[in-house]
XYZ file of N, CA and C in Angstrom:
576
model
N 26.593 6.671 0.078
C 25.798 5.361 -0.414
C 24.258 5.868 -0.276
N 23.457 5.453 -1.239
C 22.353 5.723 -0.622
C 21.431 4.642 -0.092
N 20.263 5.150 0.564
C 19.952 3.863 1.087
C 18.815 2.935 0.242
N 18.724 1.574 0.964
C 18.112 1.103 0.246
C 19.044 0.154 -0.918
N 19.964 0.255 -1.380
C 20.534 0.276 -2.754
C 21.719 -1.435 -1.862
N 22.686 -2.127 -3.013
C 22.677 -3.289 -2.578
C 24.319 -2.545 -2.237
N 24.853 -3.271 -0.885
C 25.969 -2.700 0.282
C 26.950 -4.338 0.043
N 28.481 -4.071 -0.105
C 29.540 -4.731 -0.303
C 29.444 -5.339 1.178
N 29.486 -6.964 0.985
C 29.807 -7.575 2.299
C 30.909 -7.923 2.638
N 31.341 -8.133 3.492
C 32.826 -8.589 3.964
C 33.841 -9.330 3.281
N 32.646 -9.824 2.258
C 33.988 -11.052 1.159
C 33.995 -9.720 -0.058
N 33.286 -8.626 -0.096
C 33.349 -7.277 -1.402
C 31.823 -8.074 -2.323
N 31.500 -8.964 -2.024
C 30.375 -9.143 -2.894
C 28.873 -8.433 -2.722
N 28.629 -7.740 -3.589
C 27.140 -6.901 -2.994
C 25.919 -7.916 -2.856
N 24.945 -6.830 -2.022
C 23.850 -7.671 -0.922
C 23.116 -7.195 -1.453
N 21.758 -7.294 -0.950
C 20.816 -6.619 -0.524
C 21.288 -5.879 0.782
N 20.860 -4.953 1.223
C 21.066 -4.279 2.169
C 20.910 -4.774 3.411
N 19.784 -5.797 3.490
C 18.511 -6.340 4.767
C 19.665 -7.498 4.884
N 20.146 -8.549 3.902
C 21.422 -9.374 3.656
C 22.397 -9.344 4.618
N 22.652 -8.039 4.935
C 23.822 -7.557 5.640
C 23.887 -7.144 6.872
N 22.801 -6.775 7.254
C 22.266 -6.281 8.672
C 21.855 -6.724 9.720
N 22.229 -8.080 9.790
C 22.449 -8.983 11.217
C 23.197 -10.499 10.504
N 23.999 -10.508 11.075
C 25.211 -11.794 10.983
C 24.180 -13.007 10.932
N 22.932 -13.249 11.483
C 21.898 -14.254 10.809
C 21.420 -14.281 9.448
N 21.352 -13.345 8.882
C 20.816 -12.643 7.652
C 21.560 -13.203 6.475
N 22.821 -13.115 6.482
C 23.676 -13.910 5.603
C 23.436 -14.854 4.969
N 23.717 -15.645 5.765
C 23.348 -17.161 5.361
C 22.109 -17.558 4.360
N 21.071 -16.910 5.044
C 19.852 -17.061 4.792
C 19.319 -16.525 3.240
N 20.123 -14.905 3.190
C 19.974 -14.361 2.070
C 20.788 -14.998 0.755
N 22.383 -15.565 1.220
C 23.109 -15.992 0.346
C 22.632 -17.320 -0.095
N 22.284 -18.312 0.786
C 21.620 -19.586 0.622
C 20.225 -20.145 0.417
N 19.323 -19.027 0.455
C 18.035 -19.282 0.880
C 17.131 -18.739 0.048
N 17.169 -17.407 0.676
C 15.769 -16.587 0.175
C 16.145 -16.124 -1.132
N 14.659 -16.403 -1.539
C 15.017 -16.570 -3.231
C 14.813 -17.975 -4.284
N 15.222 -18.606 -3.206
C 15.544 -19.822 -4.319
C 14.541 -20.969 -4.419
N 13.993 -21.531 -5.275
C 12.825 -22.135 -5.302
C 12.458 -23.661 -4.197
N 11.733 -23.312 -3.298
C 11.477 -24.566 -2.879
C 9.996 -25.233 -3.049
N 10.708 -26.621 -3.113
C 9.705 -27.396 -3.941
C 8.935 -28.771 -2.381
N 8.285 -29.271 -2.941
C 7.314 -29.752 -1.758
C 6.237 -29.380 -0.923
N 5.589 -30.478 -0.503
C 4.769 -29.913 0.343
C 4.892 -29.508 1.671
N 6.064 -30.698 2.434
C 6.248 -30.436 3.748
C 7.110 -28.709 3.906
N 7.858 -28.799 2.885
C 9.353 -27.634 2.902
C 8.092 -26.331 2.580
N 7.135 -26.235 1.756
C 6.375 -25.297 1.677
C 5.245 -24.613 2.680
N 4.598 -25.961 3.590
C 4.242 -26.105 4.651
C 4.982 -25.027 5.784
N 6.238 -25.790 6.236
C 7.178 -25.004 6.991
C 7.246 -23.244 6.369
N 7.714 -23.044 5.411
C 7.934 -21.601 4.747
C 6.590 -20.852 4.842
N 5.235 -21.539 4.802
C 3.825 -20.871 5.012
C 3.934 -20.811 6.894
N 4.124 -21.760 7.448
C 4.348 -21.348 8.917
C 4.797 -20.623 9.391
N 6.002 -20.001 9.015
C 6.858 -19.375 9.617
C 6.584 -18.249 9.157
N 5.990 -17.884 7.959
C 5.836 -16.356 7.827
C 4.576 -15.864 8.238
N 3.292 -16.686 8.987
C 2.320 -16.630 9.536
C 2.951 -16.341 11.329
N 3.898 -16.549 11.381
C 4.422 -17.017 13.294
C 5.226 -15.297 12.741
N 5.421 -14.799 11.633
C 6.128 -13.588 11.921
C 5.392 -12.103 11.335
N 4.440 -12.852 10.865
C 3.212 -11.340 10.849
C 3.210 -10.375 12.287
N 3.716 -9.302 12.197
C 3.374 -8.370 13.280
C 5.001 -8.291 13.863
N 6.034 -9.249 13.509
C 7.253 -9.006 14.516
C 8.232 -9.138 12.926
N 9.692 -9.241 13.082
C 10.876 -9.003 12.380
C 11.257 -10.383 12.007
N 11.427 -10.909 10.766
C 12.011 -11.828 10.440
C 12.965 -12.574 10.984
N 14.139 -11.280 11.701
C 14.918 -12.342 12.365
C 14.460 -12.829 13.650
N 13.331 -12.400 14.086
C 13.328 -13.286 15.240
C 12.472 -14.450 15.200
N 11.834 -14.902 14.257
C 11.837 -16.106 13.052
C 12.891 -17.147 13.036
N 13.754 -16.187 12.461
C 15.147 -17.150 11.873
C 15.828 -17.725 13.126
N 16.079 -16.446 14.140
C 16.717 -17.092 14.911
C 16.311 -18.374 16.116
N 14.747 -18.117 15.785
C 13.961 -19.714 16.377
C 13.551 -20.654 15.654
N 14.209 -20.837 14.307
C 13.731 -21.758 13.208
C 14.033 -22.886 13.918
N 15.079 -22.740 14.366
C 15.199 -24.702 14.864
C 14.150 -24.883 16.123
N 14.088 -24.131 16.685
C 13.534 -24.369 17.875
C 11.609 -24.482 17.399
N 11.121 -23.803 16.490
C 10.136 -24.126 15.415
C 9.937 -25.693 15.337
N 10.951 -25.909 14.246
C 11.334 -27.138 13.642
C 10.865 -28.485 14.503
N 11.388 -28.174 15.846
C 11.797 -28.915 16.622
C 9.976 -29.502 17.683
N 10.041 -27.954 17.942
C 8.133 -28.182 18.152
C 7.344 -28.444 17.109
N 7.440 -28.432 15.997
C 6.405 -28.630 14.976
C 7.077 -29.849 14.001
N 7.447 -30.441 14.470
C 8.172 -32.215 14.178
C 8.878 -31.944 12.604
N 9.309 -31.192 12.323
C 9.762 -30.342 11.311
C 9.006 -29.854 10.158
N 7.516 -30.009 10.568
C 6.889 -29.391 9.944
C 6.162 -30.846 8.979
N 6.347 -31.579 9.318
C 5.874 -32.718 8.399
C 4.638 -32.441 8.844
N 3.704 -32.534 7.428
C 1.817 -32.251 7.783
C 1.404 -33.286 8.322
N 2.209 -34.524 8.217
C 1.214 -35.739 8.524
C 1.160 -35.442 10.000
N 2.641 -35.248 10.534
C 2.493 -35.388 11.765
C 2.006 -33.925 12.553
N 2.116 -33.279 12.009
C 1.206 -31.922 12.240
C -0.118 -32.374 12.894
N -0.613 -32.713 11.840
C -2.030 -32.924 11.674
C -2.373 -33.949 12.729
N -1.912 -34.813 13.579
C -1.809 -35.430 14.451
C -1.993 -34.904 15.776
N -1.616 -33.627 15.975
C -1.440 -32.655 17.414
C -2.656 -32.744 17.940
N -2.558 -32.674 19.292
C -4.059 -33.187 20.140
C -3.833 -31.415 21.003
N -4.829 -31.142 21.819
C -4.604 -30.140 22.710
C -3.541 -30.075 23.493
N -3.036 -31.747 24.171
C -1.864 -32.051 25.222
C -0.683 -31.240 24.001
N -0.612 -31.254 22.405
C 0.188 -30.806 21.908
C 0.516 -28.985 21.969
N -0.854 -28.738 21.437
C -0.852 -27.146 21.827
C -0.642 -26.898 23.079
N -0.991 -27.354 23.868
C -0.345 -27.089 25.303
C 0.867 -26.689 25.339
N 1.414 -27.897 24.820
C 3.197 -28.046 25.123
C 3.938 -26.770 24.354
N 3.270 -26.611 23.073
C 3.781 -25.480 22.043
C 3.689 -24.149 22.898
N 2.076 -23.740 23.630
C 2.229 -22.452 24.075
C 3.216 -22.228 25.284
N 3.901 -23.277 26.145
C 4.825 -23.332 26.976
C 6.125 -23.071 26.376
N 6.350 -23.506 25.049
C 7.321 -23.752 24.590
C 8.298 -22.491 24.149
N 9.402 -22.384 25.367
C 9.676 -20.675 24.357
C 10.796 -20.793 23.529
N 11.100 -21.868 22.865
C 11.802 -22.114 21.598
C 11.068 -21.545 20.542
N 9.762 -21.089 20.653
C 8.865 -20.767 19.161
C 8.525 -18.960 20.629
N 7.457 -18.761 18.981
C 6.471 -17.962 19.306
C 4.945 -18.357 19.802
N 5.019 -18.079 21.177
C 3.625 -18.694 22.311
C 2.502 -17.848 21.543
N 2.046 -17.327 19.956
C 1.127 -17.122 19.957
C -0.244 -17.951 19.689
N -1.662 -17.887 20.677
C -2.405 -18.873 20.773
C -2.809 -19.321 19.287
N -2.976 -18.183 18.764
C -3.730 -17.986 17.784
C -3.032 -18.711 15.795
N -1.665 -18.605 16.276
C -0.820 -18.885 15.178
C -0.606 -20.110 15.579
N -0.290 -20.519 16.824
C -0.443 -22.227 17.197
C -1.510 -22.603 16.244
N -2.824 -22.186 16.677
C -4.010 -23.060 16.005
C -3.913 -23.235 14.669
N -3.263 -22.022 14.043
C -3.465 -21.968 12.578
C -2.600 -22.531 12.212
N -1.162 -22.813 12.704
C -0.429 -24.208 12.248
C -0.881 -25.337 11.965
N -1.399 -26.095 13.362
C -2.154 -26.930 13.854
C -3.384 -27.365 12.983
N -4.310 -25.876 12.744
C -5.109 -26.992 11.696
C -5.180 -26.828 10.305
N -4.094 -25.840 9.991
C -3.445 -26.555 8.403
C -3.072 -27.307 8.312
N -2.180 -28.002 9.275
C -1.518 -29.320 9.258
C -2.675 -30.558 8.840
N -3.949 -30.110 9.630
C -4.794 -30.813 9.801
C -5.480 -30.869 8.288
N -5.890 -29.567 7.737
C -6.506 -29.601 6.690
C -5.758 -30.107 5.461
N -4.563 -29.355 5.281
C -3.269 -29.996 4.505
C -3.084 -31.566 4.447
N -3.248 -32.163 5.398
C -3.406 -33.739 5.436
C -4.041 -34.255 4.627
N -5.089 -33.683 4.447
C -6.450 -34.254 3.614
C -5.764 -34.021 2.174
N -5.027 -33.247 1.792
C -5.051 -32.411 0.141
C -4.188 -34.143 -0.568
N -4.039 -33.921 -1.424
C -3.230 -34.929 -1.983
C -1.997 -34.567 -2.607
N -0.604 -35.744 -2.927
C 0.170 -35.413 -2.350
C 0.882 -34.156 -3.820
N 1.572 -33.221 -3.615
C 1.859 -32.502 -4.352
C 0.799 -30.981 -4.540
N -0.328 -31.083 -3.931
C -1.500 -30.046 -3.998
C -1.075 -28.963 -3.936
N -0.517 -28.814 -2.463
C -0.064 -27.685 -2.000
C 0.525 -26.874 -2.865
N 2.078 -27.275 -3.605
C 3.223 -26.998 -4.119
C 2.094 -26.464 -5.190
N 1.573 -27.481 -5.817
C 1.002 -27.286 -7.579
C 0.267 -25.763 -7.054
N -0.498 -25.664 -6.140
C -1.076 -24.380 -5.476
C -0.683 -23.022 -5.307
N 0.693 -23.222 -4.914
C 1.257 -22.146 -4.604
C 2.124 -21.735 -5.828
N 2.509 -22.765 -6.528
C 3.199 -22.617 -8.014
C 2.424 -21.540 -9.359
N 1.327 -22.153 -9.036
C 0.574 -21.917 -9.943
C 0.245 -20.092 -9.855
N 0.685 -19.792 -8.540
C 0.489 -18.761 -8.472
C 1.890 -17.342 -8.593
N 2.651 -18.131 -9.238
C 4.183 -17.656 -9.835
C 3.888 -16.746 -10.749
N 4.243 -15.465 -10.668
C 4.504 -14.481 -12.151
C 5.653 -14.876 -12.789
N 5.121 -14.089 -14.035
C 6.140 -14.357 -15.373
C 7.531 -13.842 -14.774
N 8.996 -14.633 -14.948
C 10.092 -13.746 -14.267
C 10.463 -12.123 -15.300
N 9.854 -12.130 -16.041
C 9.879 -11.070 -16.755
C 8.738 -9.961 -17.396
N 8.272 -10.250 -15.969
C 7.000 -9.506 -15.854
C 6.889 -7.967 -15.254
N 8.512 -7.972 -14.211
C 8.321 -6.743 -13.982
C 10.256 -6.831 -13.948
N 10.600 -5.494 -14.134
C 12.206 -5.291 -13.962
C 12.494 -6.135 -12.760
N 13.914 -6.064 -12.409
C 14.619 -6.025 -11.320
C 14.511 -4.989 -10.427
N 14.208 -5.047 -9.059
C 14.314 -4.005 -7.620
C 15.952 -3.884 -7.862
N 15.729 -1.849 -7.942
C 17.325 -1.579 -7.958
C 17.416 -0.787 -6.479
N 16.401 -0.644 -6.276
C 16.056 -0.475 -4.110
C 15.317 -1.100 -3.303
N 15.375 -1.156 -2.472
C 14.555 -2.109 -1.870
C 12.982 -1.201 -1.667
N 13.291 0.376 -2.123
C 12.016 0.909 -2.508
C 10.900 0.268 -3.824
N 11.760 -0.259 -4.379
C 11.087 -0.563 -5.629
C 10.497 -1.905 -5.001
N 10.842 -2.876 -4.107
C 10.392 -3.843 -3.759
C 8.669 -3.914 -3.356
N 8.172 -4.189 -3.458
C 6.639 -3.899 -3.084
C 6.081 -5.374 -1.729
N 5.054 -4.955 -1.469
C 4.916 -5.674 0.144
C 3.619 -6.588 -0.396
N 2.671 -5.935 -1.797
C 1.929 -7.338 -1.909
C 1.872 -7.146 -3.410
N 1.604 -8.164 -3.973
C 1.464 -7.640 -5.722
C -0.285 -8.311 -5.703
N -0.686 -8.362 -7.348
C -1.664 -8.949 -7.232
C -1.953 -10.663 -7.638
N -0.577 -11.054 -7.641
C -0.367 -12.533 -7.884
C -0.474 -13.163 -6.076
N 0.035 -12.365 -4.910
C 0.137 -12.391 -3.754
C -1.505 -12.646 -3.086
N -2.203 -11.939 -3.745
C -3.613 -11.311 -3.345
C -4.418 -12.808 -4.063
N -3.849 -13.030 -5.144
C -4.742 -14.254 -5.699
C -4.276 -15.546 -4.856
N -3.001 -15.734 -4.300
C -2.727 -16.740 -4.006
C -3.212 -16.997 -2.448
N -3.825 -15.675 -1.738
C -4.232 -15.342 -0.378
C -4.983 -15.988 -0.468
N -6.096 -15.226 -1.853
C -7.634 -15.580 -1.926
C -7.592 -16.976 -2.194
N -6.894 -17.755 -2.966
C -6.658 -19.489 -3.385
C -6.458 -20.231 -2.107
N -5.710 -19.934 -0.950
C -5.473 -20.555 -0.184
C -6.317 -19.854 1.197
N -7.045 -19.245 1.136
C -8.048 -19.014 2.224
C -9.656 -20.230 2.575
N -9.655 -19.498 0.578
C -10.601 -20.243 -0.360
C -10.686 -21.636 0.310
N -9.663 -22.365 0.323
C -9.330 -23.536 0.348
C -9.385 -24.402 1.962
N -9.058 -23.150 2.698
C -9.762 -23.699 4.305
C -8.241 -23.043 4.830
N -7.357 -22.696 4.420
C -6.108 -22.370 4.792
C -6.223 -21.478 5.610
N -5.523 -20.919 7.124
C -6.050 -19.828 7.701
C -4.294 -19.210 8.059
N -4.440 -17.737 8.206
C -3.592 -17.038 8.694
C -2.390 -16.907 7.670
N -3.102 -16.135 6.155
C -2.379 -16.334 5.348
C -2.949 -14.938 4.184
N -2.486 -14.214 4.531
C -3.190 -12.643 4.041
C -2.601 -12.534 3.038
N -2.003 -11.234 2.290
C -1.761 -11.017 1.228
C -0.244 -10.653 0.846
N -0.086 -10.178 2.363
C 1.493 -9.684 2.545
C 2.117 -10.716 3.435
N 1.468 -11.485 3.813
C 1.837 -13.284 4.012
C 2.307 -13.818 2.572
N 1.554 -13.984 1.655
C 1.710 -14.572 0.619
C 2.513 -13.874 -0.042
N 2.876 -12.651 0.046
C 4.037 -12.178 -0.810
C 4.877 -12.631 -0.164
N 5.435 -12.521 0.913
C 6.542 -12.972 1.769
C 7.218 -14.562 1.299
N 5.859 -15.312 1.389
C 5.948 -16.845 0.979
C 6.625 -17.031 -1.054
N 6.214 -15.891 -1.575
C 6.678 -16.366 -2.610
C 8.255 -15.508 -2.459
N 8.084 -14.636 -2.270
C 9.916 -14.472 -1.751
C 10.487 -15.384 -1.730
N 10.334 -15.381 -0.265
C 11.204 -16.668 0.321
C 11.490 -18.184 -0.863
N 10.445 -18.328 -1.308
C 10.269 -20.012 -2.015
C 10.716 -19.558 -2.949
N 11.343 -18.616 -4.238
C 11.450 -18.422 -5.168
C 10.324 -18.140 -6.164
N 9.543 -18.039 -6.029
C 7.962 -17.530 -6.798
C 8.556 -16.585 -7.946
N 9.192 -15.579 -6.498
C 9.692 -14.031 -7.363
C 11.139 -13.946 -6.505
N 12.022 -13.225 -7.966
C 13.321 -12.922 -7.429
C 13.540 -11.620 -6.997
N 13.245 -10.994 -5.754
C 13.236 -10.006 -5.406
C 15.061 -9.598 -4.629
N 15.865 -10.115 -4.689
C 16.820 -9.417 -4.680
C 17.275 -8.486 -5.741
N 18.144 -7.374 -5.420
C 18.233 -6.253 -6.192
C 18.803 -6.630 -7.548
N 18.992 -5.466 -8.364
C 19.795 -5.989 -9.559
C 20.847 -6.356 -9.871
N 21.719 -5.568 -8.714
C 22.678 -6.207 -8.585
C 23.476 -6.710 -7.937
N 22.566 -7.329 -6.736
C 23.238 -8.292 -5.695
C 23.734 -9.748 -6.628
N 24.641 -9.836 -5.615
C 25.619 -11.452 -6.420
C 24.850 -12.567 -6.452
N 23.523 -12.593 -5.531
C 22.611 -13.557 -5.361
C 21.586 -13.821 -6.758
N 21.363 -12.640 -7.004
C 20.204 -12.722 -8.152
C 20.028 -13.735 -8.959
């Protein structure tokens, strides 16, 4: 079997190889990754988690996701916007999340910024960068999946221009993959 191609899971269905690389990945791969996500709070959660993932493996974030949700008020923008220095210190001591000061500060600052946006504005901005689904063929191997694209560079620039922090082109592309703006399931993956 060639590396980086779809492989059969215990149920016989072909999946992207990363989707079977750890037990925690199966449900995420099958039920969430690449499925369209809408709503400002839901997109804020994904944006924050992708930022926390920067420099780490996604499995680390996925395994702490419930801790993140608890720590950050289920990523409700209006609530995160009200976080204080006391909350910041609480988060820096919370072993259920990644205790990175820059990422925590960015999450709080982004919540405060986004609380001033109109309802649906974050969703509209993110989804306006979704490429035409027919603009590139379905990836045949993991090597065919890019880390950044012209659209992710544009999304990153648009978010940064509006003041959003910790969202480079790679983070923007991971967000696009996770939220269904692009479909990077391999061509023969059952979840495509």
